[in-house]
Amino acid sequence: MSNSRTLHPEDQIAQYRVVGPLGAGGMGEVYLAQDQSLERSVALKVLPHELTRSDDRVRRFVQEARSASSLNHPNIVTIYEIGQEPVKSASGDPDSGPLHYISMELISGKTLGAKIHEEKTDLKTLVGYLAQAAEGIAKAHAVGIVHRDLKPGNIMVSDDGYAKVLDFGLAKLTEKSSTAGPLEATEIASQRTVEGAVMGTVSYMAPEQVQGKAVDARSDVFAFGCILYEAATRQRPFLADSNVEIMHKILNERPRPVEELNAECPAELRRVIRRCLAKAPDQRAQSMKDIAIELREIFDEYDSLSASNTSATQTMSTIPAIKKRNVMPLVVVVAAVVIAAIAFGWFGMMRGKQGDHAQPFENMRLSTQTNRGDIADCALSPDGRYIAYVAGRANQHTLRVRQVATGSDVEILPVQDASMEFPSFTPDGNYIYYCKRSADKPNYRVLMSVPSLGGPEQERGFDVDSRLAFSPDGKRACFIRNYPQRSVVALVMQDLASGQQKEIASVPGPGTPLGSPWWSPDGTYIALCIVSAPPRANSVVALFDPETGKRSDFFTRKGAFFLGGLAGMPDGSGIVLAGFDLSATLTNQIFMLSYPEGNLRRLTNDLNTYSNITAGGADAAVSAARTTAISNLYVVDTATGESRALTSTASPENSPVGLAPLGDRVYFSRLHGDFLGAASVPLAGGDATTYETGDGHVQALLAANGTILLWRITTDQQMHIWRMEPSGSIKQLTKGGGERLLRMSPDGKWFTYVVTDSTRGVWIMPTDGGEGRLVSAAAQQGVGSFSPDSKEVITIEYEVDEKGFARTVFKVMPIEGGAAVATLRLPPRGDDWSGVPGTRSVSFIDAADPNRNVYSADVDNAAVPRKVTQFTEGILRGHEWSPDGKQLAVVRRLGTDENVWVMNRDGSKPRQLTNFTGLTIQNIDWADDSRRLVTNAGQLSVDVVLIRNLK
């Protein structure tokens, strides 16, 4: 064997001195080597001379190097260097020709296969290792890398308890459309030719890989299911005497039930294995991240799990009405930055092996409390025994209460045609307070209460904009009230017996309170998180005296780091916050801020999104609503009905955000490395193109008439608008203190924006650059649309009626400047408005209509809006006119399904265009040809989770 090796001890390649062999496989040989430059030991992988004749092997070797070196994760082997150098022989033989090599992290430990079969490691510990490996694989999937050769031998467990995924030698970038040929499986299997041996690679292949079909992240899910099965049973799921028979079994047979081989295997783990081993890719678990989360739960609760029944807590993978163009993307814009919520992360689950010193939060446990997928808000009772939650979609909400210990779940309020928000228990747990918007005053929230075991509703207050924070004795409560006209947020105190209110403090702009206040258990202060947007970003946890309103700032974090969603520990020892670091991630994590020390520590780390944090119970539990979102782009030909998926991601991390069709391509944002970058894909289908838009996040894209605009937030907190050419080059257009993109004119010559230093006003600028001009100082920030002929700008203002209630007013302003040429007052519940091409009309969805049909009103004579659509079943969540104005597309929800319908301009001849099942539509937009329609649709699920043992 030694004579057949490529390298020998003391051989030299580049700065590496060979010490001895470590192993060999179909894609190369691995040696222990000494990096003489940095004086460290490394694992050196080389491609032998006899294999360099194969261009395909060389390509795969380089592919492995590039794929693996792009990953940076504690559960993936670290790549130090990639190179190609000649070998200097220690024996004095002539130097060889150049060899391809990879220098990588040297791991001292055993393979997972050795842990399973030689050391007979217990199943709980194996689940811990596999949860770590799943995290690493999920990271690879997030950047478009599919391993394609997962097996126990490619997972190393270090001596200190960390699992590391190795050997991306067969990795395939999912952005490429290349598919395996029908003989690829045989070729892979033939890489090892020991007669009679059962090939490990073949044993873990997914059915589509065996058939030579396209491979994606779900193929790794199948292979990972095979590894889980082997860990649980000590044998592979598909056994036979030859590779051909193994492939036949993979395609046609189910493996022997796990419980027949290991009766003690928890039912929860068996369920995960079954989900992974589904033959059809669309029937499998769709995300390795979800598998990692489930395995963490199983590990944490292993000792209490049953071998016969699955628990009621299952990990699962609502959004408001659709808005125009940038229709509520998966990343939600709050305070001029993307701010989502949290998912339960996990670090150092196996760290206990390294020492006896307990790590903070090492005993945290997460359990999923609901499996509905439509949670809008939630709150934990002060004693931690109950969870109140709002469920439903599109403002059809119900209020329910779940008992944590038993899992019993009861309806407190039936489904209502109202938006319910901010549930909270009184300190004694007898009542639940919540807010809902009334039909006659849709711009305001009414404070309501209901007995926590059910009963009649009672109105308790008006104009409440946050969850209540109760005084320790339960006699008073405080909340946030927004005054958008004055750019002020007030902290309001209310006596619960009399209903009398008073403002005890106010926060003027530019700081914006995020989340709700929290009243300390000793009653001495009320905590509130206040965030300032870039370019002077900082997050402050401020403490207010309940009697005087005097403010003192307890904690300040400056820079691109945003905190919000505040809740407090029942014993007052800490404050829990949701937040994110713009330089690192787009999703909120949960952080713990100790009191009175003021030390901030991260609790979670994930790309799922969580919100609505509350705390309670003796074990310091935290409840939150967790959102899992996976989406893809689809294009439909409205004439033929032909549809096509333009992207095929199976992970939240790689899902497209937004969409902007232009010419024969559609542009969108997608995670590229550590940042959201711009990308595009042909409308006819094909490979995606990613553009190098620099460090920072592309939050929004607009495209019209050959012009592409980007809104970018950079890591130095700068928020500006850029123009991007189809080639990918970008030019900065705005250069002020921070700007946010609103809309672009249909002719592609103008765009509107807001300046983040101010709280109101819409500005306009040419798309080829120039000076910005204020269109309306009174206009609200979120709207600055254009008329279909690109000659006018439509802004939104508020006017106060004789009763003191604000009402939305639309002003039509000439694009060249001057006074408003028309004023349009829509019905109080008008929403999702749009200009109608070829007319001087505005269309909108009227939420007062039971089916939320589309109406239109003439700008010059809006007294009587005209009903455009005539649906009597389901509800509409958004609408979009074709560029030529001849067709109208709407998003219609029927039951649990959302689909796009298209009809004539007058609403006649409606027909269903898409056939999605169980998907939520995030965006719709027409291609320039007024024939093809692009949608961003995916699985969007929100459920309540409970995190325990934070002490």
PDB file of N, CA, C and O in Angstrom, residues 63 78 137 223 250 277 324 327 456 497 555 610 684 730 776 779 790 824:
ATOM      1  N   GLN A  63     -13.839  21.842  -7.286  1.00  0.00           N
ATOM      2  CA  GLN A  63     -15.171  22.192  -6.804  1.00  0.00           C
ATOM      3  C   GLN A  63     -15.263  22.018  -5.305  1.00  0.00           C
ATOM      4  O   GLN A  63     -15.815  22.853  -4.593  1.00  0.00           O
ATOM      5  N   THR A  78     -12.684  23.443   8.597  1.00  0.00           N
ATOM      6  CA  THR A  78     -12.133  24.709   8.126  1.00  0.00           C
ATOM      7  C   THR A  78     -11.084  24.466   7.048  1.00  0.00           C
ATOM      8  O   THR A  78     -10.181  23.656   7.225  1.00  0.00           O
ATOM      9  N   ILE A 137     -24.605  21.442   7.798  1.00  0.00           N
ATOM     10  CA  ILE A 137     -25.168  21.196   6.472  1.00  0.00           C
ATOM     11  C   ILE A 137     -26.149  22.296   6.097  1.00  0.00           C
ATOM     12  O   ILE A 137     -26.208  22.741   4.947  1.00  0.00           O
ATOM     13  N   ALA A 223     -30.139  11.526   2.598  1.00  0.00           N
ATOM     14  CA  ALA A 223     -28.906  10.906   3.082  1.00  0.00           C
ATOM     15  C   ALA A 223     -28.780  11.063   4.589  1.00  0.00           C
ATOM     16  O   ALA A 223     -28.357  10.128   5.302  1.00  0.00           O
ATOM     17  N   ILE A 250     -33.650   1.354  -2.636  1.00  0.00           N
ATOM     18  CA  ILE A 250     -33.832   2.789  -2.399  1.00  0.00           C
ATOM     19  C   ILE A 250     -35.014   3.312  -3.193  1.00  0.00           C
ATOM     20  O   ILE A 250     -35.802   4.131  -2.706  1.00  0.00           O
ATOM     21  N   LEU A 277     -36.787  10.185   5.037  1.00  0.00           N
ATOM     22  CA  LEU A 277     -36.634   9.067   4.102  1.00  0.00           C
ATOM     23  C   LEU A 277     -37.797   8.927   3.126  1.00  0.00           C
ATOM     24  O   LEU A 277     -37.911   7.896   2.462  1.00  0.00           O
ATOM     25  N   LYS A 324     -48.063  46.975  -2.304  1.00  0.00           N
ATOM     26  CA  LYS A 324     -47.683  47.078  -3.698  1.00  0.00           C
ATOM     27  C   LYS A 324     -46.211  46.807  -3.914  1.00  0.00           C
ATOM     28  O   LYS A 324     -45.372  47.214  -3.139  1.00  0.00           O
ATOM     29  N   VAL A 327     -44.006  43.668  -1.759  1.00  0.00           N
ATOM     30  CA  VAL A 327     -45.162  43.242  -1.006  1.00  0.00           C
ATOM     31  C   VAL A 327     -44.742  42.444   0.215  1.00  0.00           C
ATOM     32  O   VAL A 327     -44.566  41.254   0.139  1.00  0.00           O
ATOM     33  N   PRO A 456     -67.752  37.447  28.295  1.00  0.00           N
ATOM     34  CA  PRO A 456     -68.016  38.593  27.418  1.00  0.00           C
ATOM     35  C   PRO A 456     -66.829  39.537  27.335  1.00  0.00           C
ATOM     36  O   PRO A 456     -66.081  39.719  28.294  1.00  0.00           O
ATOM     37  N   ALA A 497     -59.349  50.545  37.205  1.00  0.00           N
ATOM     38  CA  ALA A 497     -60.680  50.611  37.796  1.00  0.00           C
ATOM     39  C   ALA A 497     -61.500  51.740  37.192  1.00  0.00           C
ATOM     40  O   ALA A 497     -62.665  51.555  36.812  1.00  0.00           O
ATOM     41  N   PHE A 555     -29.061  51.062  29.466  1.00  0.00           N
ATOM     42  CA  PHE A 555     -28.154  50.337  28.568  1.00  0.00           C
ATOM     43  C   PHE A 555     -28.225  50.975  27.188  1.00  0.00           C
ATOM     44  O   PHE A 555     -29.313  51.301  26.695  1.00  0.00           O
ATOM     45  N   TYR A 610     -38.724  35.215  15.000  1.00  0.00           N
ATOM     46  CA  TYR A 610     -39.619  35.128  16.146  1.00  0.00           C
ATOM     47  C   TYR A 610     -39.980  36.533  16.615  1.00  0.00           C
ATOM     48  O   TYR A 610     -39.194  37.473  16.459  1.00  0.00           O
ATOM     49  N   ALA A 684     -37.542  32.925 -18.773  1.00  0.00           N
ATOM     50  CA  ALA A 684     -37.697  31.673 -19.511  1.00  0.00           C
ATOM     51  C   ALA A 684     -37.136  30.480 -18.748  1.00  0.00           C
ATOM     52  O   ALA A 684     -37.257  29.345 -19.186  1.00  0.00           O
ATOM     53  N   ILE A 730     -22.968  49.360 -10.133  1.00  0.00           N
ATOM     54  CA  ILE A 730     -23.905  50.186  -9.386  1.00  0.00           C
ATOM     55  C   ILE A 730     -23.360  51.595  -9.222  1.00  0.00           C
ATOM     56  O   ILE A 730     -22.152  51.813  -9.169  1.00  0.00           O
ATOM     57  N   SER A 776     -43.724  66.770  -0.788  1.00  0.00           N
ATOM     58  CA  SER A 776     -44.736  67.105   0.208  1.00  0.00           C
ATOM     59  C   SER A 776     -44.166  66.877   1.588  1.00  0.00           C
ATOM     60  O   SER A 776     -43.822  65.753   1.944  1.00  0.00           O
ATOM     61  N   ALA A 779     -46.640  64.687   3.724  1.00  0.00           N
ATOM     62  CA  ALA A 779     -46.931  63.308   3.345  1.00  0.00           C
ATOM     63  C   ALA A 779     -46.301  62.333   4.323  1.00  0.00           C
ATOM     64  O   ALA A 779     -45.233  62.566   4.874  1.00  0.00           O
ATOM     65  N   SER A 790     -46.736  58.645 -15.388  1.00  0.00           N
ATOM     66  CA  SER A 790     -45.475  59.171 -14.847  1.00  0.00           C
ATOM     67  C   SER A 790     -45.440  60.697 -14.788  1.00  0.00           C
ATOM     68  O   SER A 790     -44.369  61.283 -14.689  1.00  0.00           O
ATOM     69  N   LEU A 824     -58.133  63.082  -2.977  1.00  0.00           N
ATOM     70  CA  LEU A 824     -58.980  61.892  -3.016  1.00  0.00           C
ATOM     71  C   LEU A 824     -59.092  61.315  -1.616  1.00  0.00           C
ATOM     72  O   LEU A 824     -58.082  61.029  -0.979  1.00  0.00           O
TER      73      LEU A 824
END
